[in-house]
mmCIF file of C-alpha atoms in Angstrom:
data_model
loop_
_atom_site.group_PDB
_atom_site.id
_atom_site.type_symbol
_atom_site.label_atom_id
_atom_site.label_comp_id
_atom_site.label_asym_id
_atom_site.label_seq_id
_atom_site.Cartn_x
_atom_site.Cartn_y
_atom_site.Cartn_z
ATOM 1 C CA UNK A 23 -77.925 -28.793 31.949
ATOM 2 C CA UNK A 24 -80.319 -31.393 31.526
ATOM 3 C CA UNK A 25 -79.261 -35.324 32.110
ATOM 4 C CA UNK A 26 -80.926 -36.103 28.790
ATOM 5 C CA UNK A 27 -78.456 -33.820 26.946
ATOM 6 C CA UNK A 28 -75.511 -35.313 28.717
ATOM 7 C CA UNK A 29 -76.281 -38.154 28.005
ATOM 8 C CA UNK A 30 -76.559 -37.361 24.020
ATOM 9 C CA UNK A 31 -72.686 -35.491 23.858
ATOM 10 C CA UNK A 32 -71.143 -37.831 26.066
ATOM 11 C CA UNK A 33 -71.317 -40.310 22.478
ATOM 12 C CA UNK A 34 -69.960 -37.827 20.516
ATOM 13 C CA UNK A 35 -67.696 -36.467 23.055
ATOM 14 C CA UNK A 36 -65.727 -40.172 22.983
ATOM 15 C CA UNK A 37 -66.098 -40.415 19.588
ATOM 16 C CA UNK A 38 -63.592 -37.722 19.405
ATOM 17 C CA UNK A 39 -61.956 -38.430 22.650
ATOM 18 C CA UNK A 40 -59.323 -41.386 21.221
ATOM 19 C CA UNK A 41 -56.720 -40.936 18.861
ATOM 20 C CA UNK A 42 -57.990 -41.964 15.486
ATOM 21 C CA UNK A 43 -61.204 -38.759 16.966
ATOM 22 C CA UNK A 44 -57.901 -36.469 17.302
ATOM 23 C CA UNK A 45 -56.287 -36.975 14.232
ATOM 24 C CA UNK A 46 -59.398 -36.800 12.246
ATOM 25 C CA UNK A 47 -59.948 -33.238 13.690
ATOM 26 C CA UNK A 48 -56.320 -32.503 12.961
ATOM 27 C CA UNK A 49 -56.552 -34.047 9.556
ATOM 28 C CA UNK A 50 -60.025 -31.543 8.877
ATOM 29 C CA UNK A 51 -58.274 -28.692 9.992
ATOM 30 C CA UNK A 52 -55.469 -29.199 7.803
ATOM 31 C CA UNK A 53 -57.810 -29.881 4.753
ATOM 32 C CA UNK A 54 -59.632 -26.688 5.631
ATOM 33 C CA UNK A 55 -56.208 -24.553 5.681
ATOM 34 C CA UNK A 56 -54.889 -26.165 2.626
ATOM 35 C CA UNK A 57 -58.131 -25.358 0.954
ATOM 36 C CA UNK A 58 -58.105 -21.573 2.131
ATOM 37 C CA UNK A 59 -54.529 -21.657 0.478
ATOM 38 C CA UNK A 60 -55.507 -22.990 -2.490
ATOM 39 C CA UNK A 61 -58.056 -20.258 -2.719
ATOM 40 C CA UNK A 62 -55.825 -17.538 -2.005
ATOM 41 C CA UNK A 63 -53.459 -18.979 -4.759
ATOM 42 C CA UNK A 64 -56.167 -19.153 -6.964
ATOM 43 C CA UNK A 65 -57.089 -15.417 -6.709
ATOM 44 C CA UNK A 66 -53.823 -14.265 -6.592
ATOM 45 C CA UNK A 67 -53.059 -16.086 -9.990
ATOM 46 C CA UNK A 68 -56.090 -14.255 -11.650
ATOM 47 C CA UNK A 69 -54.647 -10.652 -10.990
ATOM 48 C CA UNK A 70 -50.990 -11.994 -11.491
ATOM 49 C CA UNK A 71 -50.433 -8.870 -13.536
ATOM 50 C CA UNK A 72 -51.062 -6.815 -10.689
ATOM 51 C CA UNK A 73 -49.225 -9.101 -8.177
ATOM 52 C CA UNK A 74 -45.943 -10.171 -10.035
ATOM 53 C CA UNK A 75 -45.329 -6.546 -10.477
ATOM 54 C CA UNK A 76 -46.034 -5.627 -6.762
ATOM 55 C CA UNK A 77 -43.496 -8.396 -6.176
ATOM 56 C CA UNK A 78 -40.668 -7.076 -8.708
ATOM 57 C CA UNK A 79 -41.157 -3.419 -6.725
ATOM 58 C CA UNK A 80 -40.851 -4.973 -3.640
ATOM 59 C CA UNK A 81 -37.902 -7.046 -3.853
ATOM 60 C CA UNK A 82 -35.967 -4.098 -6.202
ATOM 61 C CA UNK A 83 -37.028 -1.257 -3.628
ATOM 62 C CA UNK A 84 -35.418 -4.236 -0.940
ATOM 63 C CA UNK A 85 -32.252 -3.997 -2.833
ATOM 64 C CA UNK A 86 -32.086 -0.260 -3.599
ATOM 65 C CA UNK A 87 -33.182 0.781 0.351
ATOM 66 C CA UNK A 88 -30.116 0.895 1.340
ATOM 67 C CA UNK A 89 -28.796 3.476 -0.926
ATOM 68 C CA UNK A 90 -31.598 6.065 0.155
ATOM 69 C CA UNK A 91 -30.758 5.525 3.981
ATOM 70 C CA UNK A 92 -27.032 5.936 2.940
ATOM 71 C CA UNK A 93 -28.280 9.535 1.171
ATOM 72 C CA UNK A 94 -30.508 10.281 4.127
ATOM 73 C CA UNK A 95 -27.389 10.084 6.739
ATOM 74 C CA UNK A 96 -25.547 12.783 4.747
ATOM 75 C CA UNK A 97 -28.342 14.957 4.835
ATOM 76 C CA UNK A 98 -29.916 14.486 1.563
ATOM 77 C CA UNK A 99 -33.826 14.903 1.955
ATOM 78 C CA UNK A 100 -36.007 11.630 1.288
ATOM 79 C CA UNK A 101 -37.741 13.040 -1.474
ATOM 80 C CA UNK A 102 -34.593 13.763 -3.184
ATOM 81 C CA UNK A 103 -32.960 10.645 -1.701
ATOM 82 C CA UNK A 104 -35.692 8.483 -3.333
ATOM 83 C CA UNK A 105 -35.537 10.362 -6.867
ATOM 84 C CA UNK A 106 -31.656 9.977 -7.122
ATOM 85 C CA UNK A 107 -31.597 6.560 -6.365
ATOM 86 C CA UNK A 108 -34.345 5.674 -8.810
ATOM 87 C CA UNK A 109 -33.286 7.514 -11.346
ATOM 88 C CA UNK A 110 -29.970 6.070 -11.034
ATOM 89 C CA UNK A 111 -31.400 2.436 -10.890
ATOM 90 C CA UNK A 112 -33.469 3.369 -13.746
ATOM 91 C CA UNK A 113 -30.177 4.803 -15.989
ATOM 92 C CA UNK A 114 -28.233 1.631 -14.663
ATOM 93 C CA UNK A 115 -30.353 -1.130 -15.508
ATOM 94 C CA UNK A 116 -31.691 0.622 -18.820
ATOM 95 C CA UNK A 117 -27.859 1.092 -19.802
ATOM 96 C CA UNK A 118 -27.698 -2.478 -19.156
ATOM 97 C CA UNK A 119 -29.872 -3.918 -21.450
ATOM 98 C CA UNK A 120 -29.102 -1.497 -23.625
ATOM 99 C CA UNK A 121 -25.724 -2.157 -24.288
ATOM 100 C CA UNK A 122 -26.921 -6.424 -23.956
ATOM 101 C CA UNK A 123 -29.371 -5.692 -26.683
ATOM 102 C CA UNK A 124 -26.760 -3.697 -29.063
ATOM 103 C CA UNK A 125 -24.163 -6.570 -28.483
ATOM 104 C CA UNK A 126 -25.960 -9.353 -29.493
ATOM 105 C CA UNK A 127 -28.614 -8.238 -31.710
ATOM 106 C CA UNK A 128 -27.565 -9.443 -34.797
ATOM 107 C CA UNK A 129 -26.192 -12.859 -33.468
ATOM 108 C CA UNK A 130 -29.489 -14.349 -32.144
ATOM 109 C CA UNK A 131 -30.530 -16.043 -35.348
ATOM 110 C CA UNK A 132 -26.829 -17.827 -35.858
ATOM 111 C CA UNK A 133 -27.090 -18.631 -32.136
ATOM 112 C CA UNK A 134 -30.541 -20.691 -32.671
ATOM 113 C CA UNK A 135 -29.128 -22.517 -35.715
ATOM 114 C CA UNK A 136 -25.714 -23.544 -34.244
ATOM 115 C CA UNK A 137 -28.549 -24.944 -31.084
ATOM 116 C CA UNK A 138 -29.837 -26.757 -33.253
ATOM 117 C CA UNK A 139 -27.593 -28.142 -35.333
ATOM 118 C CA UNK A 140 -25.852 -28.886 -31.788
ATOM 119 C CA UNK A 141 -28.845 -30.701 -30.765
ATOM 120 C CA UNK A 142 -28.658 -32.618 -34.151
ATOM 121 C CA UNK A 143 -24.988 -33.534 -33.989
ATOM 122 C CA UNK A 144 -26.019 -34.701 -30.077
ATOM 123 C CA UNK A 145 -29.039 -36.825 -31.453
ATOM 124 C CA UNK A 146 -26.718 -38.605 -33.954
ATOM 125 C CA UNK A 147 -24.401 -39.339 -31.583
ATOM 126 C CA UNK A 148 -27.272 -40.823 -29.094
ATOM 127 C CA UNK A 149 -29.205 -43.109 -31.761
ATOM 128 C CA UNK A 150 -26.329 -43.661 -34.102
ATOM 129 C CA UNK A 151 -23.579 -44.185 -31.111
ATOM 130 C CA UNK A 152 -22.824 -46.639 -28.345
ATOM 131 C CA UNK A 153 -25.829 -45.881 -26.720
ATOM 132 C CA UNK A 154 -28.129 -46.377 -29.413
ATOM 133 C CA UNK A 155 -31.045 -45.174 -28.255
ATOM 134 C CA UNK A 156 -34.612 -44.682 -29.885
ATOM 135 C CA UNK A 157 -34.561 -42.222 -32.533
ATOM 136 C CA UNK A 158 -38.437 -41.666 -32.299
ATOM 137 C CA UNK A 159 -38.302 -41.584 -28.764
ATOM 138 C CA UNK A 160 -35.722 -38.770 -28.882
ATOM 139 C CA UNK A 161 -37.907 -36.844 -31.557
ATOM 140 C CA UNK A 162 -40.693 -37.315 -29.591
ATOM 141 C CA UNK A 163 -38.834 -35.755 -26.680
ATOM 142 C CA UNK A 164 -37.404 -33.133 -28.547
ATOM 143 C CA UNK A 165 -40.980 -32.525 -30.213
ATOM 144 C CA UNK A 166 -42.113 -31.983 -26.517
ATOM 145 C CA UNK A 167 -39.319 -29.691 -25.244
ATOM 146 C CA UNK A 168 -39.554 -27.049 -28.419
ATOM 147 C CA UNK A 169 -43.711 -27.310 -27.743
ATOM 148 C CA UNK A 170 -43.558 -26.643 -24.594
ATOM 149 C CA UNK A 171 -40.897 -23.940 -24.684
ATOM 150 C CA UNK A 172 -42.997 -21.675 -27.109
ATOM 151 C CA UNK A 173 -46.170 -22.731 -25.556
ATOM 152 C CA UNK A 174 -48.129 -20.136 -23.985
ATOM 153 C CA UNK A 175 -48.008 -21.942 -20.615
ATOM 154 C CA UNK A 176 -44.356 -21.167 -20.586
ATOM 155 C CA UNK A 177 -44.707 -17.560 -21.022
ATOM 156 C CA UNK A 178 -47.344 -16.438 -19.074
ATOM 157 C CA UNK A 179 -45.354 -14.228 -16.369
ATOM 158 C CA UNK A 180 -45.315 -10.530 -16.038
ATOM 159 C CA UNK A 181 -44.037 -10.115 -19.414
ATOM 160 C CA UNK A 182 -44.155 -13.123 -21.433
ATOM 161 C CA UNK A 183 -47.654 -13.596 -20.888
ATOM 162 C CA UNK A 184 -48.566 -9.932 -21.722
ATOM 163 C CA UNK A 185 -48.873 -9.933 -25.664
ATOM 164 C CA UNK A 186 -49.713 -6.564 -26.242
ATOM 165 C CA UNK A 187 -46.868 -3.609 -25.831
ATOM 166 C CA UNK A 188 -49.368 -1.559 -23.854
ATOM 167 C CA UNK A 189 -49.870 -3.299 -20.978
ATOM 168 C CA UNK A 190 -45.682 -4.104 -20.447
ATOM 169 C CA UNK A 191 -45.714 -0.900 -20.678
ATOM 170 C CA UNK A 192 -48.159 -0.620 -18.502
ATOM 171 C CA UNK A 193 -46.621 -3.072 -16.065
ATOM 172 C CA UNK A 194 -43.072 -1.287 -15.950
ATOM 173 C CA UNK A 195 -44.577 2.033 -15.135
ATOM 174 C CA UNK A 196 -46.367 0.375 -12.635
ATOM 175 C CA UNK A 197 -43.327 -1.042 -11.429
ATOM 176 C CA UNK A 198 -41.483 2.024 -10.576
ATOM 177 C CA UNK A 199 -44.255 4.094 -9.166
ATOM 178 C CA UNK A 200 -44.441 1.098 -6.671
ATOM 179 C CA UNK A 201 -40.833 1.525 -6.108
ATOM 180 C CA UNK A 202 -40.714 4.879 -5.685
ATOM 181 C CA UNK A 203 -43.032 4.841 -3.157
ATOM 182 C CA UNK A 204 -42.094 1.953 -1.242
ATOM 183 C CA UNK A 205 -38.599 3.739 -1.058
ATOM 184 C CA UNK A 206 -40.144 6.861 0.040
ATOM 185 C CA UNK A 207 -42.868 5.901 2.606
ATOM 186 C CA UNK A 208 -41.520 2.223 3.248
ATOM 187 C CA UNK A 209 -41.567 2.724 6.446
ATOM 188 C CA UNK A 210 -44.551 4.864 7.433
ATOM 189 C CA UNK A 211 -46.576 2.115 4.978
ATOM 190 C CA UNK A 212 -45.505 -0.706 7.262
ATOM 191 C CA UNK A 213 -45.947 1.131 10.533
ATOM 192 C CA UNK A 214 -49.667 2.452 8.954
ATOM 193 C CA UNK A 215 -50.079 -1.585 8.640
ATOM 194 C CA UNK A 216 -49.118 -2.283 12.537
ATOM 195 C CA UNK A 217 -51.697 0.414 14.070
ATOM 196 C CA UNK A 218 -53.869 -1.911 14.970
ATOM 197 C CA UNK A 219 -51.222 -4.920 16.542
ATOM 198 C CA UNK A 220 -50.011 -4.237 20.120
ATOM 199 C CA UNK A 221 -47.893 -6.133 22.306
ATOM 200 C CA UNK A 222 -46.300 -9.587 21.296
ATOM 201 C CA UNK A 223 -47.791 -9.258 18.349
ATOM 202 C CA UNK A 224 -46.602 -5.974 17.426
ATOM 203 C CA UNK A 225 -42.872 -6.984 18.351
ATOM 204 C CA UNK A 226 -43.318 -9.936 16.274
ATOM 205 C CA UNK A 227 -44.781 -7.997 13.419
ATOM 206 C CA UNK A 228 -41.708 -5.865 13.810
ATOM 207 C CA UNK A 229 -38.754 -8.442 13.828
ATOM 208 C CA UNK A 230 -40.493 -9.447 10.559
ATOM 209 C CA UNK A 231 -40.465 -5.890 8.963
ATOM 210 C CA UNK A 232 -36.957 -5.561 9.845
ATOM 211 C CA UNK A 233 -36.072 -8.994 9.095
ATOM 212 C CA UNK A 234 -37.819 -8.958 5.223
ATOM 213 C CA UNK A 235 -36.516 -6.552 3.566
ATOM 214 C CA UNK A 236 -32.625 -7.639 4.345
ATOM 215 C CA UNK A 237 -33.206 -11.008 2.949
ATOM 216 C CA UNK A 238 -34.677 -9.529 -0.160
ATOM 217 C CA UNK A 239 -31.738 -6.700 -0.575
ATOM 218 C CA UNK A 240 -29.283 -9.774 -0.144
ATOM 219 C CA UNK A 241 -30.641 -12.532 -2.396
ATOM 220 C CA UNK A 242 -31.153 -9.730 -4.650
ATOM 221 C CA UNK A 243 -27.383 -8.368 -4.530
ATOM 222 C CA UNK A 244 -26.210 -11.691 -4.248
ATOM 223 C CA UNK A 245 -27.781 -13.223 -7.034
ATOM 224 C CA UNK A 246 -26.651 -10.345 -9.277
ATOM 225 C CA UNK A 247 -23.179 -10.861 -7.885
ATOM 226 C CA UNK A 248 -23.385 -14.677 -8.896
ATOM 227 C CA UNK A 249 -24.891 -14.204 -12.343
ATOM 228 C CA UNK A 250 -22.129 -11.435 -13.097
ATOM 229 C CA UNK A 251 -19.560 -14.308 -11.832
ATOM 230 C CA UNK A 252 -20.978 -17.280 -13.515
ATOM 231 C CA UNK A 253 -21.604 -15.199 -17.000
ATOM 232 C CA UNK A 254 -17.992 -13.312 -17.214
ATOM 233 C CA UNK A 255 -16.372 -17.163 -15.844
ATOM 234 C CA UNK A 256 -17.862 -19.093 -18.484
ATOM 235 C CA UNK A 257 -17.592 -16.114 -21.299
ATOM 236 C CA UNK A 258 -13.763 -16.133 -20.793
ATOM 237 C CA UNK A 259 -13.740 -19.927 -21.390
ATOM 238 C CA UNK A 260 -15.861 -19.389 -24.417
ATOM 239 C CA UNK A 261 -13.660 -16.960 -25.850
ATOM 240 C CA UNK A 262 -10.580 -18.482 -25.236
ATOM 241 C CA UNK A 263 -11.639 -21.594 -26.488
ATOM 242 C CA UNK A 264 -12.981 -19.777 -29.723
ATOM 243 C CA UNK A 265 -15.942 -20.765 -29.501
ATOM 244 C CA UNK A 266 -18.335 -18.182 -31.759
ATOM 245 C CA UNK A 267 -21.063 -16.348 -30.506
ATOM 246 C CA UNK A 268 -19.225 -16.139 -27.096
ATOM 247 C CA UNK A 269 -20.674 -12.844 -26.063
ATOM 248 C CA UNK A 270 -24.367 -13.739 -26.696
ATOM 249 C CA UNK A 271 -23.696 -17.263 -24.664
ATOM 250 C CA UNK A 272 -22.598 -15.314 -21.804
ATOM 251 C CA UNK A 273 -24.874 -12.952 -22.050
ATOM 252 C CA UNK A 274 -27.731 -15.597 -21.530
ATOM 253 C CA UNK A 275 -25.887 -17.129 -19.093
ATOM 254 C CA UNK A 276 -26.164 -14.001 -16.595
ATOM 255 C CA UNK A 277 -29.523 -13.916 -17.291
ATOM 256 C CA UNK A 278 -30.475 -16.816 -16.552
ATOM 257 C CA UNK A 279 -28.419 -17.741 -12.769
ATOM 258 C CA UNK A 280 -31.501 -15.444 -11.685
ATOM 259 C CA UNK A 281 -32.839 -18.319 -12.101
ATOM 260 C CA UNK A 282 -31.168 -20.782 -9.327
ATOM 261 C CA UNK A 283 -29.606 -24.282 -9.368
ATOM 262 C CA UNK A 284 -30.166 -24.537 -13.022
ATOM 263 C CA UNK A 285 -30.696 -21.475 -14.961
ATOM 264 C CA UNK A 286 -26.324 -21.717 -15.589
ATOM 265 C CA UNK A 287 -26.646 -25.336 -16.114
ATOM 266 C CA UNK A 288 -29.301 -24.657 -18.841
ATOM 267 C CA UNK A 289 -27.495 -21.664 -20.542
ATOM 268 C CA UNK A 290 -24.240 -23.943 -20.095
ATOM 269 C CA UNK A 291 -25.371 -26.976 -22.210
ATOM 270 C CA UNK A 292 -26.512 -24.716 -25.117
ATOM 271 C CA UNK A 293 -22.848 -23.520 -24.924
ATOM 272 C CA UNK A 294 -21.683 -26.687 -24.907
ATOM 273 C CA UNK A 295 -24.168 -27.385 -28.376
ATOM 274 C CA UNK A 296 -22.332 -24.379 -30.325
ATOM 275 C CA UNK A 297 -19.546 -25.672 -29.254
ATOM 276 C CA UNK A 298 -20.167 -29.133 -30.879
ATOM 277 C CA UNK A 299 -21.270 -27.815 -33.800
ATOM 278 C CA UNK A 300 -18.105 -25.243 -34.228
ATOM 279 C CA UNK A 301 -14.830 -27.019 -32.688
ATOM 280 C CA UNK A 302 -15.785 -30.304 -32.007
ATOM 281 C CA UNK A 303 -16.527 -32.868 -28.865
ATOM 282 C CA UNK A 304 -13.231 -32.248 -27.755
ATOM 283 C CA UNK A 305 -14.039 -28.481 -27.113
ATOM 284 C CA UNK A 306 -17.708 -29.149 -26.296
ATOM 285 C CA UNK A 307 -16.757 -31.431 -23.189
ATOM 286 C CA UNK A 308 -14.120 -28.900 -22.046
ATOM 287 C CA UNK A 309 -17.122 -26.711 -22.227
ATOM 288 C CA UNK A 310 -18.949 -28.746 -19.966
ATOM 289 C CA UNK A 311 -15.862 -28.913 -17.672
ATOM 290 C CA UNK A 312 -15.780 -25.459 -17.391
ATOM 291 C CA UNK A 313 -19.594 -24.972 -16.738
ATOM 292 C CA UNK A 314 -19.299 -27.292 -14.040
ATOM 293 C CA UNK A 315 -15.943 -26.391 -12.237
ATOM 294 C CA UNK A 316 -17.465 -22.496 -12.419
ATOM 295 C CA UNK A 317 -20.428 -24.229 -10.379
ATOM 296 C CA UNK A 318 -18.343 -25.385 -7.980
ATOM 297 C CA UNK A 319 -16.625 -22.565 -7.489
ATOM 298 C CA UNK A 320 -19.947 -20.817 -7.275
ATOM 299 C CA UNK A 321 -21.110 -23.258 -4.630
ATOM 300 C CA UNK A 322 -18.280 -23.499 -2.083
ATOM 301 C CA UNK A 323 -16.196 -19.643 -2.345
ATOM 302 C CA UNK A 324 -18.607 -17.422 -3.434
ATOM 303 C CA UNK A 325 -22.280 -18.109 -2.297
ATOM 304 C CA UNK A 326 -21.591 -18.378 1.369
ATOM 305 C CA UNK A 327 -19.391 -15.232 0.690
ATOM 306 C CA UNK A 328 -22.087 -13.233 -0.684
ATOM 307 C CA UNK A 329 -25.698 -14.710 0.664
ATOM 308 C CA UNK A 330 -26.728 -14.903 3.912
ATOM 309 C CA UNK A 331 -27.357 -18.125 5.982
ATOM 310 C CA UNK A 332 -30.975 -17.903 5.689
ATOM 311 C CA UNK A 333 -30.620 -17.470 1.745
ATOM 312 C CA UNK A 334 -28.843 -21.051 1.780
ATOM 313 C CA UNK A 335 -31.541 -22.981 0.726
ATOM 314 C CA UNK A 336 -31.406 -27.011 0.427
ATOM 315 C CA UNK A 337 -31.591 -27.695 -3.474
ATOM 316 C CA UNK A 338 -34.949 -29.856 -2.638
ATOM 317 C CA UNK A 339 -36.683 -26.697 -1.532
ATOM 318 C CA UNK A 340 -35.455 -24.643 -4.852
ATOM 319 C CA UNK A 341 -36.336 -27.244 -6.955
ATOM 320 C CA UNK A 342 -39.906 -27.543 -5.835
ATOM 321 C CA UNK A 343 -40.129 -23.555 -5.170
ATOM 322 C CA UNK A 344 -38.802 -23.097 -8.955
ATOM 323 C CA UNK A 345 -41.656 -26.090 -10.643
ATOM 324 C CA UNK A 346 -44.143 -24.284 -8.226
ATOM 325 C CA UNK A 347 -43.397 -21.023 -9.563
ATOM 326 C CA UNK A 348 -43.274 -21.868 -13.009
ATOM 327 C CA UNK A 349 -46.585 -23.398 -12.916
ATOM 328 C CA UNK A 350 -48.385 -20.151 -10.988
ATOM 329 C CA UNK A 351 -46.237 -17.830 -13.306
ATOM 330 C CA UNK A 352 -44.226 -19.066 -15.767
ATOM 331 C CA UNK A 353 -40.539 -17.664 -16.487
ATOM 332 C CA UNK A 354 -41.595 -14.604 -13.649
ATOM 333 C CA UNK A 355 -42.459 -17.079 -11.059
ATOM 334 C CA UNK A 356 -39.567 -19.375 -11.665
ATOM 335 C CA UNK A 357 -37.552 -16.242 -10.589
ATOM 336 C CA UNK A 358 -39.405 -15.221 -8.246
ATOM 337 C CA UNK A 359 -40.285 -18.005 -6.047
ATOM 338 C CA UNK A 360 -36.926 -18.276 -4.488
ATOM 339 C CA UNK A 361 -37.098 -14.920 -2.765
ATOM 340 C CA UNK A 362 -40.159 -15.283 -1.370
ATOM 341 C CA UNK A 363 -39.197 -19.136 -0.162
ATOM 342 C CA UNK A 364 -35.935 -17.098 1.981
ATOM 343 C CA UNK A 365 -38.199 -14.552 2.795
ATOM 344 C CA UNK A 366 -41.082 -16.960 4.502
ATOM 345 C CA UNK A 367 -38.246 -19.299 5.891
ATOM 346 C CA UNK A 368 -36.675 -16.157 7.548
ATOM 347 C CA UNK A 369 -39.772 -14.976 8.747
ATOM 348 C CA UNK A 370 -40.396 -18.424 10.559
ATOM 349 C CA UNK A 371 -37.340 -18.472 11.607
ATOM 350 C CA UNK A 372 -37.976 -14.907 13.763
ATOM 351 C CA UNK A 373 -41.445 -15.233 14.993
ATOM 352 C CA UNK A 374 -40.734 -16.287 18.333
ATOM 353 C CA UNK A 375 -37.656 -14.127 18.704
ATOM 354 C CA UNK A 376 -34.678 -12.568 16.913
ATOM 355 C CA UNK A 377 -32.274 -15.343 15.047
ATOM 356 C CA UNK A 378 -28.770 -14.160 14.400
ATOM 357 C CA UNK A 379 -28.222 -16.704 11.427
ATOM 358 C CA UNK A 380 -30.208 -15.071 9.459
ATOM 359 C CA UNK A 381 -27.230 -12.281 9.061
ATOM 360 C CA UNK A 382 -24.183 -14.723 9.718
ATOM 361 C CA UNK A 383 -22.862 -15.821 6.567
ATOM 362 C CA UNK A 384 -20.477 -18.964 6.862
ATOM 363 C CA UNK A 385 -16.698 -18.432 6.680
ATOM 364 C CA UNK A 386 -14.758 -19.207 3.555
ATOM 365 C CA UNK A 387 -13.108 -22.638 3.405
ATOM 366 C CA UNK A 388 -9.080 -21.000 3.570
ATOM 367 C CA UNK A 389 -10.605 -18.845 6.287
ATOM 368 C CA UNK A 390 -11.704 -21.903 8.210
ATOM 369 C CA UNK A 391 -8.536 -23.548 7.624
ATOM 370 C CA UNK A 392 -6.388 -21.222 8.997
ATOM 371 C CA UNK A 393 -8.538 -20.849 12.373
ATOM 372 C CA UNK A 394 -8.123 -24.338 12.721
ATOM 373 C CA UNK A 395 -4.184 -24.298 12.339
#
């Protein structure tokens, strides 16, 4: 090496030698990862139709796996294995919303005007009340919240954005031939992916195949467990307080604890608006008293019963997970993005080795109590 050229780095060299040099490195290779992010984002967004539903299969074939491995220990053979249990699934969640559909058919329309007239009786209260706020602010707000509900930036997802019948169709049977393959060849597709890994990286890649699909089978068990709870819970306070349209409010409550932290709450306060309307404040805030104290109960005896410790997410990281989804894919993304925030955190959480945590699931409060006596 000539002295001359020496002489030239050895500038440049200390330029980047101190620490403000470091940290602008560190600071352009950050900006260069989060723009390779924001690419991939980007594309994945454009084919969402093709992605949300490779997501769905994935996290149902998650939950269903462990009913073909139960089949394949008594001897059943995979093919048949996979064909009974998606058959099954299919006859179990189509009887399902079935029998939602049938029960609460002809309610819908009554249940929109007893919203409204809820959210009425709630604005009078607000501008006319103690409170008295702004009445246009309010109707601006209100303006904003019905817009934006039946915008079509709220329903782009896997099947509210999809406006023509053909392609949900198209999407479903999509769905299931992903699932019925992922159940059958699950593991020969992941092992196919690994061929060309070897060593750490191979055992690495391995804790995180086996790791994965547990997380998703439990959040999606789990969940169902918890919207079952929260929408039988609150229906039985509904219909003992005779409030109308019980059966329709808990049916949208189940559906919408998929959606965490405040898919209940949501379904919970237009409860407590038919309630307004039909029996009074009186019944409305009991309402709201039940809503909450199933929440609770939710919360401290049955989540850590029924989700793992790496499904325990801080409410921080749902609530951003659940904006971020919504934005990417509207009411699909919103339930999606939880999932696949456990499944990435669990994933960290065994790269450099296996974490037992990630199966422990925390004792029950009485449970604790008496190990302490």
């Amino acid at each position: 090496m000539r002295a001359d050229d020496t002489i030239g780095r050895d500038p440049l060299r200390s330029l980047f030698s101190d620490r403000l040099g470091r940290l602008s490195i560190r600071s352009g290779q950050l900006i260069v990862v989060l723009a390779l992010g924001w690419i991939v984002l980007f594309a994945l967004v454009q084919v969402k139709l093709v992605v949300i539903p490779l997501l769905v299969a994935l996290i149902l074939a998650a939950a269903l796996r462990p009913v073909v491995d139960w089949l394949l220990r008594l001897g059943v053979p995979a093919i048949l294995a996979t064909w009974i249990t998606l058959l099954a699934g299919v006859v179990v969640l189509g009887g399902i919303v079935t029998l939602i559909v049938f029960a609460v058919r002809n309610q819908w329309a009554a249940l929109a005007t007893a919203a409204s007239e809820g959210l009425d009786e709630l604005q009078a209260f607000l501008v006319d009340g103690p409170l008295s706020l702004d009445a246009a602010q309010f109707e601006a707000a209100r303006a904003a919240l019905v817009d934006f509900v039946t915008s079509s930036q709220f329903g782009t997802g896997a099947i509210a954005g999809v406006s023509a019948a053909a392609e949900v169709l198209t999407g479903i049977l999509l769905v299931l031939v992903i699932v019925f393959f992922f159940l059958k060849d699950g593991p020969a597709i992941w092992a196919f992916a690994l061929r060309p890994l070897a060593g750490a990286r191979l055992e690495r890649a391995n804790r995180i195949g086996a790791i994965a699909p547990k997380v998703l089978g439990d959040y999606v068990r789990g969940i169902a467990i918890i919207a079952l709870f929260d929408g039988v819970a609150i229906g039985a306070g509904l219909a003992i307080l005779q409030v109308p349209l019980a059966l329709p409010l808990a049916v949208i409550v189940f559906l919408t604890a998929f959606v965490p932290l405040i898919g209940a709450t949501v379904a919970g306060i237009l409860a407590a608006l038919v309630a307004l309307v039909a029996n009074g404040p009186v019944v409305a805030l009991i309402v709201v008293a039940i809503v909450i104290l199933v929440n609770q109960l939710e919360g401290d005896l049955l989540n850590p019963f029924v989700m793992a410790q790496s499904l325990r997410l801080h409410p921080l990281v749902i609530l951003v997970a659940l904006t971020a989804g919504t934005i990417l894919g509207g009411i699909a993304g919103a339930v999606l993005a939880v999932p696949l925030v456990a499944v990435t955190w669990s994933m960290v959480k065994v790269w450099d080795g296996p974490d037992e945590s990630l199966t422990r699931r925390a004792p029950l409060p009485f449970r604790r109590k008496r190990a302490g006596a």
